[in-house]
Amino acid sequence: MEDATPFTPAVPTDTWLRFALAFTDSTRLCRHLRRSCPDPADAGSRIQRYVNDRQGDLPECLAQGIKESQLAALFSDATTQRCEQALAWQAQSPLNHLLGLDHPAYPTLLQNTDDAPPLLYARGSLSALDYPLLAVVGSRKASHAALTHTRSLCRELADMGIGIVSGLALGVDAAAHQSALQARQDGRRGGPTIAIAATPANRVYPDRHTELDARIVDSGGLVLSEYPLGSATRPWHFPRRNRLISGISLGVLVMEAGLPSGTLTTATHAMNQGREVMAVPGSVSNLQSRGCHFLIKQGAALIEETRDVIDVLGPSLHRAQVIPGSLPINARQSELALEDPPLSPAEQALLETLRANSATLDELMTHSALSISRLASLLGLLETKGLITTTAGGRYACC
């Protein structure tokens, strides 16, 4: 799926690419640079000027992070060769992208964090970044109940046009991606899913998720990585990439997590980045739920159903969808997010009932034979989509 509109960065891609490949700690150096010039385009221009003619104040901007003599790595043959390899990878397919920090498609929420990488490698459709995004994370060895709940929540959220972000790992991550993919089957316009990889963009880990990775790309989703092509994957790459999972998202939903747990690092990054943090409670006897209970004690929102997520994200979703530019989200997001979301058969049936006559919750239970929890969830979804409202007498009616 090729993006219809090409993106043109303000600074040539190979400028950011060279900077990212020349230094193993390029993200830290980028943070130093942005202290002097917070605007990404301005920062890129300073790098470009130094690369082109070795002039400008780049050495001064990076003085606290690197010695001027070390800037010679920008011009080394090894850096040049790696740049050529990355550019060749990008040219291999219209689905391969290199996103410098000032690229129009670079996730703006992430761009505004302290640890935004100078370059991202992407495979898939950049349009996936235009949707309001929610990160869904949890244990690799999740319980059956947690996986079932993940599938239900993510399917309903994706049906509403919310993009699901996760880490392509086993357990909760895989369930989140797979459920979002179901919302885009048969030509339906559900929210996409985005995988943040701890490996280079041309490698899939774990190997058993090769097919899942391909389905994400083929469905109009996206795989993102900050790690250079051909680089070795280290254990610390996994917790480090978690800041990207939270960084591109409006909030983080933790489905199940032990204590201590690598999953909790994503929640910690979310808190530091000013994102909404949510957690699903579990049985007190389940050790895999203790991380969620800890987060709830620390102030994370307690989530039981889809409506709870919408209530927490409500202000962020409203700003993202209705007031373009009020949140640092790509300009096309508001247009895509306002498309009429598809209705499930159960939602459609309930809506048809209310189109005939308004009804109370008890009347709807009698008519539909649904459980109260399922009925409340469906009513919440329809209300969130702006299709029904609650009257003063406690009756539900079509808008």
Short mmCIF file of C-alpha atoms in Angstrom, two decimals:
data_model
loop_
_atom_site.label_atom_id
_atom_site.label_comp_id
_atom_site.label_asym_id
_atom_site.label_seq_id
_atom_site.Cartn_x
_atom_site.Cartn_y
_atom_site.Cartn_z
CA MET A 1 0.00 0.00 0.00
CA GLU A 2 1.84 3.07 -1.23
CA ASP A 3 1.14 6.47 0.30
CA ALA A 4 -0.61 8.68 -2.21
CA THR A 5 1.13 11.91 -1.24
CA PRO A 6 4.95 11.96 -1.05
CA PHE A 7 6.50 13.73 1.91
CA THR A 8 9.30 16.26 1.43
CA PRO A 9 11.52 16.90 4.46
CA ALA A 10 12.98 20.36 5.03
CA VAL A 11 16.48 18.92 5.42
CA PRO A 12 17.74 16.18 3.08
CA THR A 13 17.23 12.73 4.57
CA ASP A 14 20.88 11.80 4.18
CA THR A 15 21.82 14.64 6.58
CA TRP A 16 19.89 13.09 9.46
CA LEU A 17 20.97 9.63 8.34
CA ARG A 18 24.63 10.58 8.43
CA PHE A 19 24.27 12.12 11.89
CA ALA A 20 22.41 9.06 13.21
CA LEU A 21 24.96 6.58 11.82
CA ALA A 22 28.12 8.49 12.70
CA PHE A 23 27.58 8.25 16.47
CA THR A 24 26.41 5.31 18.56
CA ASP A 25 24.78 7.76 20.98
CA SER A 26 23.21 10.00 18.33
CA THR A 27 19.94 10.33 20.30
CA ARG A 28 21.82 11.80 23.28
CA LEU A 29 23.72 14.16 20.98
CA CYS A 30 20.49 15.18 19.30
CA ARG A 31 19.13 16.12 22.72
CA HIS A 32 22.17 18.35 23.30
CA LEU A 33 21.72 19.95 19.89
CA ARG A 34 18.06 20.74 20.48
CA ARG A 35 18.85 22.60 23.66
CA SER A 36 20.44 25.23 21.43
CA CYS A 37 17.94 24.94 18.57
CA PRO A 38 14.68 23.26 19.61
CA ASP A 39 13.16 23.46 16.14
CA PRO A 40 13.96 20.20 14.26
CA ALA A 41 14.37 21.97 10.91
CA ASP A 42 16.82 24.44 12.45
CA ALA A 43 18.77 21.61 14.09
CA GLY A 44 18.92 19.73 10.79
CA SER A 45 20.09 22.83 8.94
CA ARG A 46 23.02 23.21 11.32
CA ILE A 47 24.04 19.60 10.76
CA GLN A 48 23.68 20.02 7.00
CA ARG A 49 25.80 23.16 6.90
CA TYR A 50 28.59 21.48 8.85
CA VAL A 51 28.43 18.35 6.67
CA ASN A 52 28.51 20.41 3.46
CA ASP A 53 31.33 22.86 4.23
CA ARG A 54 32.38 22.22 7.86
CA GLN A 55 31.12 25.63 8.87
CA GLY A 56 28.55 26.82 11.35
CA ASP A 57 28.10 26.41 15.10
CA LEU A 58 27.42 22.67 15.30
CA PRO A 59 30.61 22.05 17.34
CA GLU A 60 29.52 24.68 19.85
CA CYS A 61 26.01 23.27 20.09
CA LEU A 62 27.41 19.80 20.81
CA ALA A 63 30.31 20.95 23.01
CA GLN A 64 28.84 19.41 26.17
CA GLY A 65 28.17 16.08 24.47
CA ILE A 66 31.14 15.42 22.22
CA LYS A 67 34.62 16.70 21.41
CA GLU A 68 34.98 18.59 18.13
CA SER A 69 37.57 16.08 16.95
CA GLN A 70 34.97 13.31 17.22
CA LEU A 71 32.80 15.07 14.63
CA ALA A 72 35.17 13.64 12.03
CA ALA A 73 33.02 10.50 12.19
CA LEU A 74 30.46 12.39 10.08
CA PHE A 75 32.86 12.19 7.13
CA SER A 76 34.34 8.72 7.59
CA ASP A 77 34.19 6.12 4.84
CA ALA A 78 32.37 3.73 7.18
CA THR A 79 29.60 6.29 7.79
CA THR A 80 29.32 7.03 4.08
CA GLN A 81 29.05 3.34 3.24
CA ARG A 82 26.32 2.77 5.83
CA CYS A 83 24.43 5.80 4.52
CA GLU A 84 24.53 4.40 1.00
CA GLN A 85 23.22 1.04 2.24
CA ALA A 86 20.31 2.68 4.07
CA LEU A 87 19.40 4.86 1.08
CA ALA A 88 19.52 1.78 -1.14
CA TRP A 89 17.15 0.01 1.27
CA GLN A 90 14.74 2.93 1.08
CA ALA A 91 14.86 2.84 -2.73
CA GLN A 92 14.03 -0.88 -2.82
CA SER A 93 10.35 -0.34 -2.05
CA PRO A 94 7.83 2.51 -1.76
CA LEU A 95 6.99 1.01 1.64
CA ASN A 96 10.51 1.63 3.00
CA HIS A 97 10.99 5.05 4.59
CA LEU A 98 13.73 6.99 6.36
CA LEU A 99 12.23 9.66 8.61
CA GLY A 100 14.59 12.40 9.73
CA LEU A 101 13.58 14.43 12.77
CA ASP A 102 12.07 17.20 10.64
CA HIS A 103 10.26 14.88 8.21
CA PRO A 104 6.55 15.81 7.94
CA ALA A 105 5.60 12.22 8.78
CA TYR A 106 7.86 11.99 11.85
CA PRO A 107 5.44 11.43 14.78
CA THR A 108 5.02 14.87 16.29
CA LEU A 109 4.21 13.63 19.77
CA LEU A 110 7.49 11.71 19.77
CA GLN A 111 9.32 14.62 18.17
CA ASN A 112 8.46 16.74 21.20
CA THR A 113 10.01 14.34 23.72
CA ASP A 114 13.53 14.63 25.15
CA ASP A 115 14.70 11.32 23.71
CA ALA A 116 13.41 11.53 20.15
CA PRO A 117 15.85 9.67 17.86
CA PRO A 118 17.27 11.75 14.98
CA LEU A 119 16.10 9.13 12.46
CA LEU A 120 13.44 6.42 12.25
CA TYR A 121 13.33 3.48 9.85
CA ALA A 122 9.78 2.68 8.75
CA ARG A 123 8.10 -0.06 6.71
CA GLY A 124 4.51 0.29 5.62
CA SER A 125 2.08 3.17 5.20
CA LEU A 126 3.01 6.49 6.78
CA SER A 127 -0.71 7.30 6.87
CA ALA A 128 -0.95 5.02 9.91
CA LEU A 129 0.67 7.82 11.91
CA ASP A 130 -2.24 10.14 11.13
CA TYR A 131 -4.67 8.28 13.41
CA PRO A 132 -5.09 8.90 17.16
CA LEU A 133 -2.87 6.21 18.67
CA LEU A 134 -3.12 4.12 21.83
CA ALA A 135 -0.29 1.92 23.10
CA VAL A 136 -1.39 -1.48 24.43
CA VAL A 137 1.27 -3.50 26.27
CA GLY A 138 1.54 -6.40 28.66
CA SER A 139 3.15 -9.67 29.63
CA ARG A 140 4.73 -12.01 27.09
CA LYS A 141 3.33 -14.90 29.15
CA ALA A 142 -0.11 -13.39 29.63
CA SER A 143 -3.00 -15.31 31.12
CA HIS A 144 -5.88 -16.52 28.97
CA ALA A 145 -8.14 -13.91 30.58
CA ALA A 146 -5.72 -11.09 29.77
CA LEU A 147 -5.39 -12.18 26.14
CA THR A 148 -9.16 -12.45 25.76
CA HIS A 149 -9.67 -9.00 27.25
CA THR A 150 -6.90 -7.55 25.05
CA ARG A 151 -8.52 -8.92 21.90
CA SER A 152 -11.93 -7.55 22.85
CA LEU A 153 -10.72 -4.06 23.79
CA CYS A 154 -8.35 -3.63 20.86
CA ARG A 155 -10.92 -4.83 18.34
CA GLU A 156 -13.52 -2.36 19.61
CA LEU A 157 -11.04 0.53 19.80
CA ALA A 158 -9.72 -0.16 16.31
CA ASP A 159 -13.30 -0.37 15.03
CA MET A 160 -13.71 3.19 16.32
CA GLY A 161 -10.76 4.40 14.25
CA ILE A 162 -8.08 4.38 16.96
CA GLY A 163 -4.67 3.04 15.95
CA ILE A 164 -3.17 0.35 18.19
CA VAL A 165 0.56 0.57 19.01
CA SER A 166 2.56 -2.29 20.53
CA GLY A 167 5.94 -3.99 20.45
CA LEU A 168 5.46 -7.10 18.25
CA ALA A 169 6.34 -9.34 21.20
CA LEU A 170 4.62 -12.55 22.25
CA GLY A 171 1.55 -12.46 24.47
CA VAL A 172 -0.36 -9.20 24.85
CA ASP A 173 1.54 -7.40 22.07
CA ALA A 174 0.64 -10.04 19.49
CA ALA A 175 -3.00 -10.12 20.62
CA ALA A 176 -3.23 -6.32 20.32
CA HIS A 177 -1.79 -6.28 16.79
CA GLN A 178 -3.92 -9.20 15.61
CA SER A 179 -7.15 -7.69 16.93
CA ALA A 180 -6.46 -4.37 15.23
CA LEU A 181 -5.80 -6.22 11.98
CA GLN A 182 -9.27 -7.80 12.20
CA ALA A 183 -10.79 -4.31 12.24
CA ARG A 184 -9.27 -3.65 8.80
CA GLN A 185 -10.36 -6.86 7.10
CA ASP A 186 -12.84 -6.98 4.21
CA GLY A 187 -12.25 -3.36 3.27
CA ARG A 188 -13.38 -1.95 6.62
CA ARG A 189 -11.80 1.30 7.81
CA GLY A 190 -10.68 0.41 11.31
CA GLY A 191 -7.67 1.97 12.95
CA PRO A 192 -4.30 0.59 11.85
CA THR A 193 -1.72 -1.09 14.02
CA ILE A 194 1.87 0.07 14.47
CA ALA A 195 4.69 -2.16 15.72
CA ILE A 196 7.72 -0.60 17.39
CA ALA A 197 10.62 -2.99 16.84
CA ALA A 198 13.69 -3.45 19.01
CA THR A 199 15.49 -4.82 15.97
CA PRO A 200 16.54 -3.23 12.66
CA ALA A 201 13.65 -2.59 10.29
CA ASN A 202 14.76 -5.39 7.97
CA ARG A 203 14.65 -8.05 10.70
CA VAL A 204 11.70 -9.53 12.59
CA TYR A 205 11.88 -10.71 16.20
CA PRO A 206 10.66 -13.16 17.31
CA ASP A 207 10.97 -15.17 14.10
CA ARG A 208 7.50 -16.66 14.55
CA HIS A 209 6.04 -13.18 14.03
CA THR A 210 7.35 -12.86 10.47
CA GLU A 211 3.86 -13.44 9.10
CA LEU A 212 2.32 -11.01 11.62
CA ASP A 213 4.89 -8.39 10.62
CA ALA A 214 3.95 -8.84 6.95
CA ARG A 215 0.23 -8.59 7.71
CA ILE A 216 0.78 -5.32 9.58
CA VAL A 217 2.54 -3.80 6.58
CA ASP A 218 0.10 -5.21 4.03
CA SER A 219 -2.91 -3.90 5.97
CA GLY A 220 -1.78 -0.29 5.84
CA GLY A 221 -0.04 -0.43 9.21
CA LEU A 222 3.56 0.43 10.01
CA VAL A 223 6.70 -1.04 11.57
CA LEU A 224 9.05 1.52 13.15
CA SER A 225 12.60 1.15 14.46
CA GLU A 226 15.40 3.46 15.51
CA TYR A 227 18.09 0.81 15.02
CA PRO A 228 20.34 0.91 11.92
CA LEU A 229 20.08 -1.77 9.27
CA GLY A 230 22.38 -4.70 9.96
CA SER A 231 23.05 -3.71 13.57
CA ALA A 232 23.12 -6.34 16.31
CA THR A 233 20.14 -6.56 18.65
CA ARG A 234 21.05 -6.19 22.31
CA PRO A 235 18.93 -7.03 25.38
CA TRP A 236 18.70 -3.37 26.42
CA HIS A 237 17.18 -2.43 23.07
CA PHE A 238 13.82 -3.86 24.20
CA PRO A 239 13.24 -1.66 27.27
CA ARG A 240 14.78 1.29 25.43
CA ARG A 241 12.36 1.07 22.50
CA ASN A 242 9.47 1.30 24.98
CA ARG A 243 9.88 5.08 25.10
CA LEU A 244 8.94 5.11 21.40
CA ILE A 245 5.83 3.01 22.04
CA SER A 246 4.57 5.56 24.57
CA GLY A 247 6.11 8.51 22.72
CA ILE A 248 3.96 8.24 19.59
CA SER A 249 0.77 7.49 21.55
CA LEU A 250 -1.86 9.54 23.37
CA GLY A 251 -1.81 7.02 26.21
CA VAL A 252 -0.62 3.61 27.36
CA LEU A 253 -2.90 0.77 28.42
CA VAL A 254 -1.25 -2.00 30.47
CA MET A 255 -3.27 -5.21 30.17
CA GLU A 256 -1.25 -7.44 32.51
CA ALA A 257 2.17 -7.07 34.09
CA GLY A 258 4.14 -8.64 36.90
CA LEU A 259 6.16 -6.73 39.48
CA PRO A 260 8.90 -6.02 38.57
CA SER A 261 8.22 -6.13 34.84
CA GLY A 262 9.71 -4.82 31.61
CA THR A 263 6.19 -3.74 30.65
CA LEU A 264 6.24 -1.20 33.47
CA THR A 265 9.09 0.67 31.77
CA THR A 266 6.61 1.69 29.06
CA ALA A 267 4.28 3.07 31.71
CA THR A 268 7.17 4.92 33.33
CA HIS A 269 8.14 6.50 30.00
CA ALA A 270 4.49 7.45 29.49
CA MET A 271 4.36 9.22 32.84
CA ASN A 272 7.56 11.11 32.09
CA GLN A 273 6.22 12.10 28.67
CA GLY A 274 2.91 13.34 30.03
CA ARG A 275 0.84 10.56 28.49
CA GLU A 276 -2.28 9.00 29.97
CA VAL A 277 -1.54 5.75 31.84
CA MET A 278 -4.23 3.09 32.22
CA ALA A 279 -4.21 -0.42 33.69
CA VAL A 280 -6.56 -3.39 33.82
CA PRO A 281 -6.94 -4.94 37.30
CA GLY A 282 -6.86 -8.68 37.83
CA SER A 283 -7.15 -11.25 40.55
CA VAL A 284 -5.18 -10.49 43.70
CA SER A 285 -3.88 -14.06 43.55
CA ASN A 286 -2.45 -13.57 40.05
CA LEU A 287 1.19 -12.50 40.26
CA GLN A 288 0.92 -11.23 36.68
CA SER A 289 -1.58 -8.59 37.83
CA ARG A 290 0.56 -6.99 40.52
CA GLY A 291 2.17 -4.54 38.12
CA CYS A 292 -1.25 -3.27 37.06
CA HIS A 293 -2.38 -2.95 40.68
CA PHE A 294 0.79 -1.03 41.47
CA LEU A 295 0.10 1.41 38.62
CA ILE A 296 -3.49 1.91 39.75
CA LYS A 297 -2.28 2.68 43.27
CA GLN A 298 0.08 5.26 41.74
CA GLY A 299 -2.79 6.99 39.97
CA ALA A 300 -3.22 5.10 36.69
CA ALA A 301 -6.80 4.92 35.45
CA LEU A 302 -8.57 1.64 36.17
CA ILE A 303 -9.86 0.12 32.93
CA GLU A 304 -12.57 -2.53 32.65
CA GLU A 305 -14.09 -1.85 29.23
CA THR A 306 -13.74 0.23 26.08
CA ARG A 307 -15.83 3.08 27.46
CA ASP A 308 -13.31 3.55 30.27
CA VAL A 309 -10.50 4.05 27.74
CA ILE A 310 -12.54 6.61 25.81
CA ASP A 311 -13.40 8.45 29.02
CA VAL A 312 -9.71 8.72 29.93
CA LEU A 313 -8.56 9.71 26.44
CA GLY A 314 -11.62 11.87 25.85
CA PRO A 315 -9.94 15.30 25.99
CA SER A 316 -6.96 14.11 23.95
CA LEU A 317 -9.17 12.41 21.37
CA HIS A 318 -11.36 15.50 21.11
CA ARG A 319 -8.41 17.76 20.51
CA ALA A 320 -6.85 15.31 18.07
CA GLN A 321 -10.03 14.92 16.04
CA VAL A 322 -11.86 18.21 16.27
CA ILE A 323 -9.31 20.97 16.71
CA PRO A 324 -6.53 20.51 14.11
CA GLY A 325 -3.22 21.85 15.35
CA SER A 326 -4.17 22.11 19.03
CA LEU A 327 -2.22 18.93 19.70
CA PRO A 328 1.13 18.24 18.00
CA ILE A 329 -0.39 15.57 15.76
CA ASN A 330 0.03 15.34 12.00
CA ALA A 331 -2.38 17.56 10.07
CA ARG A 332 -4.22 14.74 8.29
CA GLN A 333 -5.11 12.96 11.51
CA SER A 334 -8.22 15.07 12.15
CA GLU A 335 -9.60 14.30 8.70
CA LEU A 336 -9.07 10.56 9.03
CA ALA A 337 -10.27 10.33 12.61
CA LEU A 338 -13.56 11.99 11.78
CA GLU A 339 -14.53 9.43 9.17
CA ASP A 340 -17.68 7.51 10.14
CA PRO A 341 -16.46 4.46 12.11
CA PRO A 342 -17.87 1.07 11.11
CA LEU A 343 -20.48 -0.55 13.34
CA SER A 344 -20.39 -4.12 14.56
CA PRO A 345 -23.53 -6.24 13.97
CA ALA A 346 -24.43 -5.92 17.66
CA GLU A 347 -24.07 -2.12 17.54
CA GLN A 348 -26.11 -1.94 14.35
CA ALA A 349 -28.92 -4.04 15.85
CA LEU A 350 -29.02 -1.89 18.98
CA LEU A 351 -29.04 1.29 16.93
CA GLU A 352 -31.95 0.03 14.84
CA THR A 353 -33.89 -0.66 18.03
CA LEU A 354 -33.36 2.89 19.27
CA ARG A 355 -34.25 4.35 15.88
CA ALA A 356 -37.73 2.87 16.34
CA ASN A 357 -38.21 4.16 19.89
CA SER A 358 -36.18 5.47 22.80
CA ALA A 359 -35.75 2.95 25.63
CA THR A 360 -34.45 2.52 29.14
CA LEU A 361 -31.61 0.16 30.02
CA ASP A 362 -34.09 -2.39 31.42
CA GLU A 363 -36.20 -2.27 28.27
CA LEU A 364 -33.14 -2.78 26.09
CA MET A 365 -32.04 -5.75 28.20
CA THR A 366 -35.43 -7.38 27.72
CA HIS A 367 -35.46 -6.71 23.99
CA SER A 368 -31.87 -7.74 23.25
CA ALA A 369 -31.25 -10.52 25.81
CA LEU A 370 -27.72 -9.13 26.27
CA SER A 371 -25.93 -9.10 29.61
CA ILE A 372 -25.89 -5.75 31.38
CA SER A 373 -22.12 -5.42 30.99
CA ARG A 374 -22.24 -6.14 27.25
CA LEU A 375 -25.22 -3.83 26.75
CA ALA A 376 -23.55 -1.01 28.70
CA SER A 377 -20.40 -1.43 26.61
CA LEU A 378 -22.35 -1.21 23.33
CA LEU A 379 -24.32 1.82 24.51
CA GLY A 380 -21.08 3.52 25.52
CA LEU A 381 -19.56 2.88 22.09
CA LEU A 382 -22.60 4.25 20.27
CA GLU A 383 -22.67 7.30 22.50
CA THR A 384 -18.96 7.90 21.96
CA LYS A 385 -19.49 7.69 18.20
CA GLY A 386 -22.14 10.38 18.50
CA LEU A 387 -24.98 8.14 17.34
CA ILE A 388 -27.10 8.02 20.51
CA THR A 389 -27.67 10.20 23.56
CA THR A 390 -29.17 9.89 27.02
CA THR A 391 -32.37 11.89 27.73
CA ALA A 392 -33.26 13.54 31.00
CA GLY A 393 -35.54 10.63 31.88
CA GLY A 394 -32.72 8.11 31.67
CA ARG A 395 -33.78 6.86 28.25
CA TYR A 396 -31.46 6.17 25.34
CA ALA A 397 -32.36 7.70 21.99
CA CYS A 398 -30.79 8.24 18.56
CA CYS A 399 -29.21 11.63 18.02
#
